[in-house]
Tab-separated table of N, CA, C and O in Angstrom:
chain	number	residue	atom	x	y	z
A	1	UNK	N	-13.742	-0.661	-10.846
A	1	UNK	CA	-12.540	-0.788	-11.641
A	1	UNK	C	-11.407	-1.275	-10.745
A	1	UNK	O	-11.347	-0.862	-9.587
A	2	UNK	N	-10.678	-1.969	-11.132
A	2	UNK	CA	-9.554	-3.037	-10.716
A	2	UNK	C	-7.981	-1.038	-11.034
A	2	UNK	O	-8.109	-0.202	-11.929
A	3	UNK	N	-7.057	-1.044	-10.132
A	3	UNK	CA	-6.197	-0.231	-10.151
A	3	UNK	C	-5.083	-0.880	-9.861
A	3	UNK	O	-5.182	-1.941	-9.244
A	4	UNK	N	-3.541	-0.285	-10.319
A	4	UNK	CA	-2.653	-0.808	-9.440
A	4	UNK	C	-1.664	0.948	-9.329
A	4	UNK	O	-1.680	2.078	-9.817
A	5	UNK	N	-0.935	0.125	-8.357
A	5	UNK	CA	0.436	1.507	-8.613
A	5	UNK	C	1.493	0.643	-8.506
A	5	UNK	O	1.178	-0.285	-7.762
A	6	UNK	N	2.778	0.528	-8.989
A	6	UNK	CA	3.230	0.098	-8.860
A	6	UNK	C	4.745	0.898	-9.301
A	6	UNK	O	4.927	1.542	-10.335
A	7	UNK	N	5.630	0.677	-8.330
A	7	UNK	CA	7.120	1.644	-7.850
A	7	UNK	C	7.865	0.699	-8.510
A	7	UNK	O	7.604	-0.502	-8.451
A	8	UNK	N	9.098	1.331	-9.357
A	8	UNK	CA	9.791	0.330	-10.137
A	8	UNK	C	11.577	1.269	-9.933
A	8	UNK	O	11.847	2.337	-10.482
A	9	UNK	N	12.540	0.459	-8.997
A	9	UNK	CA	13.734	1.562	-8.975
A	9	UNK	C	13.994	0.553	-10.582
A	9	UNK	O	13.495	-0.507	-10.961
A	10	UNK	N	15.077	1.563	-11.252
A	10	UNK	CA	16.354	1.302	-12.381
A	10	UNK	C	17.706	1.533	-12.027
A	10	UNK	O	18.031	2.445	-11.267
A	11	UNK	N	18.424	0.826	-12.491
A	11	UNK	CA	19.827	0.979	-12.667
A	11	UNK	C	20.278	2.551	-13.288
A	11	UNK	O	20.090	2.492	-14.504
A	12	UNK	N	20.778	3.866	-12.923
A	12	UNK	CA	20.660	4.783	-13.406
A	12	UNK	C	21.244	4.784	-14.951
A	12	UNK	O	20.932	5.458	-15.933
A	13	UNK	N	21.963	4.019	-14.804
A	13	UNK	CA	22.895	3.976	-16.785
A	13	UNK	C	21.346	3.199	-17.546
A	13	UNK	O	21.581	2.889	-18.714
A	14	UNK	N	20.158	2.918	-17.188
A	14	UNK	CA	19.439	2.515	-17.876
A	14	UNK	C	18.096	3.467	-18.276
A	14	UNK	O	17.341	3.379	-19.244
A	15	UNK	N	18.107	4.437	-17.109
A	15	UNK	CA	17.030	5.321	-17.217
A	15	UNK	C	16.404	5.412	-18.641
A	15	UNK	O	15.368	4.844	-18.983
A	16	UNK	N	17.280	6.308	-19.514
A	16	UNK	CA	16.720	6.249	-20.976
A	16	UNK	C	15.904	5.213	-21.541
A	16	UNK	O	14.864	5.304	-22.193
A	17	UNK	N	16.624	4.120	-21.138
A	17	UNK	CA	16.267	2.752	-22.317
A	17	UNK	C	14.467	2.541	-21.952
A	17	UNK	O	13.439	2.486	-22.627
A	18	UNK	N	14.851	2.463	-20.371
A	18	UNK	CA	13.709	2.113	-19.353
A	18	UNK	C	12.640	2.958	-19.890
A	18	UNK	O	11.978	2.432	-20.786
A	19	UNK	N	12.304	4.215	-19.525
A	19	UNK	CA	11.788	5.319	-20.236
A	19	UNK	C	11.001	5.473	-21.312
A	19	UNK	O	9.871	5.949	-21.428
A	20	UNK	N	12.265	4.686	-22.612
A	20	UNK	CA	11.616	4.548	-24.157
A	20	UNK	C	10.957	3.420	-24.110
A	20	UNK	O	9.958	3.530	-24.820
A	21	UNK	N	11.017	2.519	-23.682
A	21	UNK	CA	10.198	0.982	-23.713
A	21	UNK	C	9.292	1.172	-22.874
A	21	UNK	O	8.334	0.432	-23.098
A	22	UNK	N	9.105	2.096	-21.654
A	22	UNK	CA	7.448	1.739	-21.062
A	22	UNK	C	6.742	3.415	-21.692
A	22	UNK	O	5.554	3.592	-21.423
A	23	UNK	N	7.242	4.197	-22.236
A	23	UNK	CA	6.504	4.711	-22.824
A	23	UNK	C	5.266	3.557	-24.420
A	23	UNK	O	4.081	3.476	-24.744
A	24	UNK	N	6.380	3.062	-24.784
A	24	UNK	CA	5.704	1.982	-25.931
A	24	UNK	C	4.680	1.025	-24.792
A	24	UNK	O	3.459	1.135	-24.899
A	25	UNK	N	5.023	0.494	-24.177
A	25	UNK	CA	4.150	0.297	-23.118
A	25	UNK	C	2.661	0.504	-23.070
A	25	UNK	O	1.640	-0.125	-23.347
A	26	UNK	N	3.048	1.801	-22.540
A	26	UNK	CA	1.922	2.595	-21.886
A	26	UNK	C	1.057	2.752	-23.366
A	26	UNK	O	-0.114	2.411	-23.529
A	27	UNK	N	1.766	3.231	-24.174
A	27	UNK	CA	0.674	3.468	-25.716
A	27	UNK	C	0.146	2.261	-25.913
A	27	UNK	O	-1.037	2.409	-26.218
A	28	UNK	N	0.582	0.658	-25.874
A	28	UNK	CA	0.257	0.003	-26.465
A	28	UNK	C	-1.062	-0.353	-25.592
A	28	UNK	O	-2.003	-0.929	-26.139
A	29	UNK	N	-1.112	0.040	-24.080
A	29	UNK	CA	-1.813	-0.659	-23.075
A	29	UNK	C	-3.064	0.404	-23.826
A	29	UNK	O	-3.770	-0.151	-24.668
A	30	UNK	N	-3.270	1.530	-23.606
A	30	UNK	CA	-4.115	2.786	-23.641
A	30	UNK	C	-4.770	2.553	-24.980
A	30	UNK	O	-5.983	2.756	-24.933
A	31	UNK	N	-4.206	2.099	-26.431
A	31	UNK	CA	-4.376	2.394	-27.632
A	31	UNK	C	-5.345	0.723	-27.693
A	31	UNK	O	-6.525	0.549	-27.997
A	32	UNK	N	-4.229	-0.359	-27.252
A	32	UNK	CA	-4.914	-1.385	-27.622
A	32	UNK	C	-5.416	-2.658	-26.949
A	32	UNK	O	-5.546	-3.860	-27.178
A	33	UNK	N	-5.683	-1.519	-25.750
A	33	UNK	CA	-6.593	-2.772	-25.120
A	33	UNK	C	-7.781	-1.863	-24.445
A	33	UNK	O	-7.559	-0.833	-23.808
A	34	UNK	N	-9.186	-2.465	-24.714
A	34	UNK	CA	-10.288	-2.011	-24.459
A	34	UNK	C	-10.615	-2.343	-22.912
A	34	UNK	O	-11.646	-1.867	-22.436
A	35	UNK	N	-10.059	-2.871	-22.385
A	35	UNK	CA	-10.136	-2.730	-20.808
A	35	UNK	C	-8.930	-1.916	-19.429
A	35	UNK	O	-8.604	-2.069	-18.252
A	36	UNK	N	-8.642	-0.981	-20.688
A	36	UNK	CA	-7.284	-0.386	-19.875
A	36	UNK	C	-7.761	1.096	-19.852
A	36	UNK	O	-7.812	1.745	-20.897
A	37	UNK	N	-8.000	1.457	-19.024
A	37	UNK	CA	-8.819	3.075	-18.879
A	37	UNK	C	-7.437	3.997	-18.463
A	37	UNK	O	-7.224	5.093	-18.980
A	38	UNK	N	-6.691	3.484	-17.622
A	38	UNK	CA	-5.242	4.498	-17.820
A	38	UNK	C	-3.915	3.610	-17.578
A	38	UNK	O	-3.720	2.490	-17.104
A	39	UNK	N	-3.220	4.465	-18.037
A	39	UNK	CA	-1.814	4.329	-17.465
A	39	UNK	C	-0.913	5.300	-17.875
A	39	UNK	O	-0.582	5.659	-19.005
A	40	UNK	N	-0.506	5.734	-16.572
A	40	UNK	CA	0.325	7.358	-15.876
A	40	UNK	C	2.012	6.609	-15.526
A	40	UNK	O	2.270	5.769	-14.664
A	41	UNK	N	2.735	7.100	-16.280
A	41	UNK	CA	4.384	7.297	-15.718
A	41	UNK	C	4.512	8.079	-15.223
A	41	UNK	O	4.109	9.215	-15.474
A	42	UNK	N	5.174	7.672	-14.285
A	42	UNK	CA	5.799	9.371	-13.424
A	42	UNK	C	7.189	9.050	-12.949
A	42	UNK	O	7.281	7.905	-12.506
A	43	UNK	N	8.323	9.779	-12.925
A	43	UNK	CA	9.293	10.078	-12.513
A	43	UNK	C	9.648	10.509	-11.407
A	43	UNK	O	9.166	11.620	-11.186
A	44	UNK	N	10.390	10.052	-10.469
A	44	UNK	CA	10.599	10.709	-9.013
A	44	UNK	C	11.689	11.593	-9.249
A	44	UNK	O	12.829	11.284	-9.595
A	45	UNK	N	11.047	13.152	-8.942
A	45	UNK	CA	12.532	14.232	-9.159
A	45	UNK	C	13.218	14.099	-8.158
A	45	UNK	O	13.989	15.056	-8.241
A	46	UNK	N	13.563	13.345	-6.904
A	46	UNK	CA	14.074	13.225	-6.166
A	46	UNK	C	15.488	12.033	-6.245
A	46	UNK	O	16.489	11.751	-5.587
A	47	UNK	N	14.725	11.563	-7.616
A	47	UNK	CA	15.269	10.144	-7.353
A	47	UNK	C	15.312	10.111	-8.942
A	47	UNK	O	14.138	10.171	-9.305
A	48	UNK	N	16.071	10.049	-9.946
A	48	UNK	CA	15.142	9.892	-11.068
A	48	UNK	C	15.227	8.741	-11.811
A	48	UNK	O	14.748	8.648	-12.941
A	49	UNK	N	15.869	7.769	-11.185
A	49	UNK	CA	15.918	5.797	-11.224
A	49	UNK	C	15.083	5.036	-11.030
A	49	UNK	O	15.077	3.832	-11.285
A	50	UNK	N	13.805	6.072	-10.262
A	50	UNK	CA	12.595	5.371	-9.600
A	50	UNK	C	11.374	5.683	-10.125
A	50	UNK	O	11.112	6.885	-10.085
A	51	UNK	N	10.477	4.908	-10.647
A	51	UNK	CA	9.535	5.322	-11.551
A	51	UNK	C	8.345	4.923	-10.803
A	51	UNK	O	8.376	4.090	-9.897
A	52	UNK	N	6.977	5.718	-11.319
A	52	UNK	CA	5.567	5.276	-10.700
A	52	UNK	C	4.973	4.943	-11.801
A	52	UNK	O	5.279	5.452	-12.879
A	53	UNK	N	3.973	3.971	-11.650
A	53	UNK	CA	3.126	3.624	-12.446
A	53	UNK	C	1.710	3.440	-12.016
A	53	UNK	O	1.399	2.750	-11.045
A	54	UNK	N	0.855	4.087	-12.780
A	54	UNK	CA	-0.221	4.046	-11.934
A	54	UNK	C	-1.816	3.698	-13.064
A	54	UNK	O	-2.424	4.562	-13.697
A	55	UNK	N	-2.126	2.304	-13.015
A	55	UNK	CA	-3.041	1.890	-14.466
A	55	UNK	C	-4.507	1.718	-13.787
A	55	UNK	O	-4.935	1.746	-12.633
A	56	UNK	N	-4.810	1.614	-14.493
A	56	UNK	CA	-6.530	1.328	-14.398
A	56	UNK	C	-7.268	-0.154	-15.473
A	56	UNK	O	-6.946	-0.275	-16.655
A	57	UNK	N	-7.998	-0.881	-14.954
A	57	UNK	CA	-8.260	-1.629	-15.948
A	57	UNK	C	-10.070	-2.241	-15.357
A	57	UNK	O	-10.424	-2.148	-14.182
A	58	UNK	N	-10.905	-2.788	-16.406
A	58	UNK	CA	-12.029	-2.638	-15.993
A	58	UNK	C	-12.015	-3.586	-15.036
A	58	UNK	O	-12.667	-3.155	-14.086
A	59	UNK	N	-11.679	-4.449	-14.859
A	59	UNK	CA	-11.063	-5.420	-13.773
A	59	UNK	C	-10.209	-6.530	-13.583
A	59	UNK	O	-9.490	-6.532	-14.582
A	60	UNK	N	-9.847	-7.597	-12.758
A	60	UNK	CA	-8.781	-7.888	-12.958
A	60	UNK	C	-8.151	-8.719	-13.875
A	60	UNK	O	-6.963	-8.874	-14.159
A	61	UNK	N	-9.848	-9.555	-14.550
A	61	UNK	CA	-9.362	-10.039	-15.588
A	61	UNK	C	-8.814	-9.135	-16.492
A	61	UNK	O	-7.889	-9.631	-17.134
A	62	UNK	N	-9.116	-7.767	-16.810
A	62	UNK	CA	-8.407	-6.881	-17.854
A	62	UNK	C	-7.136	-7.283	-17.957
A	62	UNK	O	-6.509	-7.881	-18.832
A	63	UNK	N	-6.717	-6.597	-16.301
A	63	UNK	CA	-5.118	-6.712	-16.136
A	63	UNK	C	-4.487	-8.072	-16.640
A	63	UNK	O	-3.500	-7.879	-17.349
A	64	UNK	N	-4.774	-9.231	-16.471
A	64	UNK	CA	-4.464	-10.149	-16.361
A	64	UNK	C	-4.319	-10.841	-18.076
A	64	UNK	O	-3.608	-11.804	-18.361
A	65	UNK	N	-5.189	-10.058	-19.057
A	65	UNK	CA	-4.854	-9.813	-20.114
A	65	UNK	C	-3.992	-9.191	-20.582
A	65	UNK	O	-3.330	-9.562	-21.552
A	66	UNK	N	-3.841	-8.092	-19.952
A	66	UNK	CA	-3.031	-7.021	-20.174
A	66	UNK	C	-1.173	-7.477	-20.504
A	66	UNK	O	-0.458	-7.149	-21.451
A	67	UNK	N	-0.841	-8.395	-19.203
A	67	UNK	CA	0.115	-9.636	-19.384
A	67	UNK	C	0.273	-10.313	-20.015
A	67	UNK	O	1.146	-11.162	-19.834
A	68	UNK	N	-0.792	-10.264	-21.491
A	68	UNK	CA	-0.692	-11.552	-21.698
A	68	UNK	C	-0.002	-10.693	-23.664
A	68	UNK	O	0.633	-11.304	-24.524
A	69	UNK	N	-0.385	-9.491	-23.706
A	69	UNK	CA	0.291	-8.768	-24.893
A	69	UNK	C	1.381	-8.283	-24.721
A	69	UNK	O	2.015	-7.797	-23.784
A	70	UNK	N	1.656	-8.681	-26.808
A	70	UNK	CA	2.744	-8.150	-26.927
A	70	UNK	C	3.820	-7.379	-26.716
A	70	UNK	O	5.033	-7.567	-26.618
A	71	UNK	N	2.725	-6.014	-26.647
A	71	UNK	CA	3.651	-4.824	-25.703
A	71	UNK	C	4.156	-5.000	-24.796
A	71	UNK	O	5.277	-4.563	-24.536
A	72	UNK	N	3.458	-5.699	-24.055
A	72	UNK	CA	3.828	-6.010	-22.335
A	72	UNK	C	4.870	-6.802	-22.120
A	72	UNK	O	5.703	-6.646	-21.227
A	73	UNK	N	4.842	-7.910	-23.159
A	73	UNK	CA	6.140	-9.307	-23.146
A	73	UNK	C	7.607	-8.339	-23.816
A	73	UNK	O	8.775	-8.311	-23.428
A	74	UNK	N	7.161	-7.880	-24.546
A	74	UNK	CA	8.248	-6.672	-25.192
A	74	UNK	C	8.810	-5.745	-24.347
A	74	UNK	O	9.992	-5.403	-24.388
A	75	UNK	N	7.991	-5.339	-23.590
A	75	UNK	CA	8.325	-4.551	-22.301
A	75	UNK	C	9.215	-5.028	-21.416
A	75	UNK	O	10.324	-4.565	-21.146
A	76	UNK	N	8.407	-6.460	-20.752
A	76	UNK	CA	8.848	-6.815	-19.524
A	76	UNK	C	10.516	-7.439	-19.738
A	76	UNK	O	11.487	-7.426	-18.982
A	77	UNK	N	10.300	-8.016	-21.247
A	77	UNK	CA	11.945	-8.946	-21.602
A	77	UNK	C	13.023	-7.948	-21.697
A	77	UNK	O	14.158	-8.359	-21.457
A	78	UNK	N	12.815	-6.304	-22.105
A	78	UNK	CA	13.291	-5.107	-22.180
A	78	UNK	C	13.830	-4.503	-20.791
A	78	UNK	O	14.983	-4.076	-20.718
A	79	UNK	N	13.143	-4.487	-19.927
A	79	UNK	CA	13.457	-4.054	-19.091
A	79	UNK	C	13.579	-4.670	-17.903
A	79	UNK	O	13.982	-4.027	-16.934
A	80	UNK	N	13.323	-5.705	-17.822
A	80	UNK	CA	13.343	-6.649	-16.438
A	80	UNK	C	15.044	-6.351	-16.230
A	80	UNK	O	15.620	-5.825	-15.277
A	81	UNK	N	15.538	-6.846	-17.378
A	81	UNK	CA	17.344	-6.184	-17.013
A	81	UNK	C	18.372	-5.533	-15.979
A	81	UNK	O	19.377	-5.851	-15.342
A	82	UNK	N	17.461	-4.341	-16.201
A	82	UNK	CA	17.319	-2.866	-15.757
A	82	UNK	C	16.959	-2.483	-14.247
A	82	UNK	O	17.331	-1.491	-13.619
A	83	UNK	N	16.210	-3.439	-13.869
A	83	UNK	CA	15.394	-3.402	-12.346
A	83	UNK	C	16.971	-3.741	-11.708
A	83	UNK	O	17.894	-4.497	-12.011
A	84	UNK	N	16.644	-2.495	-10.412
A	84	UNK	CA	17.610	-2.392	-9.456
A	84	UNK	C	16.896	-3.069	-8.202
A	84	UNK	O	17.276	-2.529	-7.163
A	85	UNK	N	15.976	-4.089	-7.992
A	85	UNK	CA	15.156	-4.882	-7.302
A	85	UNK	C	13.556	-4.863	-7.782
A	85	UNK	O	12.893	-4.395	-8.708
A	86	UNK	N	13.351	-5.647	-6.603
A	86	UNK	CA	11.974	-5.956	-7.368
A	86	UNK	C	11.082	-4.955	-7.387
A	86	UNK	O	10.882	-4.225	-6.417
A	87	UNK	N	10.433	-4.849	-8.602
A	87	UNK	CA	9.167	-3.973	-8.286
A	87	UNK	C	8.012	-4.475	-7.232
A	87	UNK	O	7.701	-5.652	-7.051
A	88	UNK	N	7.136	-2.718	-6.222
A	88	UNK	CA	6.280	-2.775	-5.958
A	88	UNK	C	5.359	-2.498	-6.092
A	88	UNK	O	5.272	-1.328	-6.465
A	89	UNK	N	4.008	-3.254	-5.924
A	89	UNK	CA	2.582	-3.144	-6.669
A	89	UNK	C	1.706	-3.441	-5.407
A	89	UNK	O	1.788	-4.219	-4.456
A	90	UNK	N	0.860	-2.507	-5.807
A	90	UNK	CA	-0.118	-2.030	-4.645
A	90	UNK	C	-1.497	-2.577	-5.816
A	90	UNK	O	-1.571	-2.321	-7.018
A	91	UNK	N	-2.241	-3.193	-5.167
A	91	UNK	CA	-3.788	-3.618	-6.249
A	91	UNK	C	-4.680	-2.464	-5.212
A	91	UNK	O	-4.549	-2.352	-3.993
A	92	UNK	N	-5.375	-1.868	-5.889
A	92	UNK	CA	-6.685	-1.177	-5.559
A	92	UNK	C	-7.404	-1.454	-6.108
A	92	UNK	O	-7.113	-2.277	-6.977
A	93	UNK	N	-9.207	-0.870	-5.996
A	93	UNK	CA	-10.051	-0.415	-6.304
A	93	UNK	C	-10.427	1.081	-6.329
A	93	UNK	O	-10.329	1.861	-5.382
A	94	UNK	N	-10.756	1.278	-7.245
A	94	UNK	CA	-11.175	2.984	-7.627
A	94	UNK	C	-12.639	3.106	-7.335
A	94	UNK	O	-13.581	2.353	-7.582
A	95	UNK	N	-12.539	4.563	-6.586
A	95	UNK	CA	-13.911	4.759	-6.088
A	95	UNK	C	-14.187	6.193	-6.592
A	95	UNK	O	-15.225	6.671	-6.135
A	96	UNK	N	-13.463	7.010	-7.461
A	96	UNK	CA	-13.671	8.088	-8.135
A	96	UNK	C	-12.938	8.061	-9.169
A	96	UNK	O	-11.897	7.554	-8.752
A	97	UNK	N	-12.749	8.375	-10.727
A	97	UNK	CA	-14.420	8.600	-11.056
A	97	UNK	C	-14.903	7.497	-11.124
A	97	UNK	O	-14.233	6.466	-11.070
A	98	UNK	N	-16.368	7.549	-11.278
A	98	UNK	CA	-17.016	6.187	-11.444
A	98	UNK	C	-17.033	5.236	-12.245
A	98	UNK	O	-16.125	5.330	-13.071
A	99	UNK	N	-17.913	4.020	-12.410
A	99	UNK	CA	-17.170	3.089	-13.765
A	99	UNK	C	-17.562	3.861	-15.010
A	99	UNK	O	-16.852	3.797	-16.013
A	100	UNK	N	-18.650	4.576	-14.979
A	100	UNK	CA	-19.164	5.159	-16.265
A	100	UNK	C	-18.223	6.406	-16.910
A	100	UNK	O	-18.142	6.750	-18.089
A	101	UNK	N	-17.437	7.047	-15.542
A	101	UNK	CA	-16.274	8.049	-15.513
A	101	UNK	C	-15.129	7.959	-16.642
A	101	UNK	O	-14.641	8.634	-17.548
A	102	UNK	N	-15.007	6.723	-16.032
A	102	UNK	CA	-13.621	6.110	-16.913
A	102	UNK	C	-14.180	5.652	-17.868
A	102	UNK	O	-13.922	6.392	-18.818
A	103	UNK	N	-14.975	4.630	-18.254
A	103	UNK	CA	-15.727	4.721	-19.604
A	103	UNK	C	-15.440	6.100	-20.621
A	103	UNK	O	-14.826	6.197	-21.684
A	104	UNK	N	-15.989	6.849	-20.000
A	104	UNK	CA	-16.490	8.348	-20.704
A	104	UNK	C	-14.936	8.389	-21.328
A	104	UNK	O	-14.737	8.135	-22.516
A	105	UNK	N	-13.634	8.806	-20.215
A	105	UNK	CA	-12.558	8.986	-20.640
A	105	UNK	C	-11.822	8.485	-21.445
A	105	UNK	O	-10.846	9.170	-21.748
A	106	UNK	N	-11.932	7.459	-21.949
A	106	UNK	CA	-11.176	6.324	-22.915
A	106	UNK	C	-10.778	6.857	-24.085
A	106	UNK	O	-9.642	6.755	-24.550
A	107	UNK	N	-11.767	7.474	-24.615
A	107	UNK	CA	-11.281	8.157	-25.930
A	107	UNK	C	-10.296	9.175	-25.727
A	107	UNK	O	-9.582	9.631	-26.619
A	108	UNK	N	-10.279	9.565	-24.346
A	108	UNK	CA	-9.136	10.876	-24.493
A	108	UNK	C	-7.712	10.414	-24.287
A	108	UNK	O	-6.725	11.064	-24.632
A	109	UNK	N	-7.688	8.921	-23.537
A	109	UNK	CA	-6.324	8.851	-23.576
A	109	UNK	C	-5.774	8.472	-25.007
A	109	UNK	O	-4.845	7.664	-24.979
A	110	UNK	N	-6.090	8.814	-25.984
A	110	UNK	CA	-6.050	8.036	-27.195
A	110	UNK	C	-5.040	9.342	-27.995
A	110	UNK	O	-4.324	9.192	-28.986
A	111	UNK	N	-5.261	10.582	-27.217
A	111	UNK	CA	-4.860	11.729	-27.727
A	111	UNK	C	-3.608	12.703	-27.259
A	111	UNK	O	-3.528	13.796	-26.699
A	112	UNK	N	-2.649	11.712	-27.793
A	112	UNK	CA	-0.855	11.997	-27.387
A	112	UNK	C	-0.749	13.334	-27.819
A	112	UNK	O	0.323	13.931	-27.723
């Protein structure tokens, strides 16, 4: 499986907006695309302008689809704004759980 993480600071007067649009995001990636096994927001309590993102996809063509939906163009025109510099993205490979792992899991991210 193809991974990324990727660190995104915000403008703090945008937090909210930022927030509500990659939550839609994240549902649209998880709900409607069959090569997207996760995607995790996380919030830095240290920081709370700075966001993590951390997806999974069966590989990179997934991702590379993944760019190419609605949600995502909705997303990115939403919030590109908002970026207090550029985002960073780390590409991995996942070596736990296995491909059949994340398979298995798919149906559960389905369950908000």
């Amino acid at each position: 499986m193809y991974s990324i993480f990727v660190t995104i600071d915000i403008r703090p007067a945008h937090v909210d907006a930022f927030i509500e649009a990659s939550v839609g995001d994240a549902q649209g990636s998880t709900r409607d695309e069959p090569g997207c096994f996760r995607f995790d927001m996380h919030q830095d309590t240290g920081n709370p302008a700075r966001f993590y993102l951390y997806e999974v996809y069966r590989d990179e063509a997934a991702f590379e689809a993944h760019l190419a939906t609605p949600h995502f163009i909705r997303w990115r025109d939403a919030v590109t704004p908002f970026f207090a510099g550029d985002p960073e993205k780390v590409d991995m490979k996942t070596l736990f759980p296995s491909d059949a792992g994340w398979e298995k899991q798919k149906p559960a991210l389905l369950d908000w």
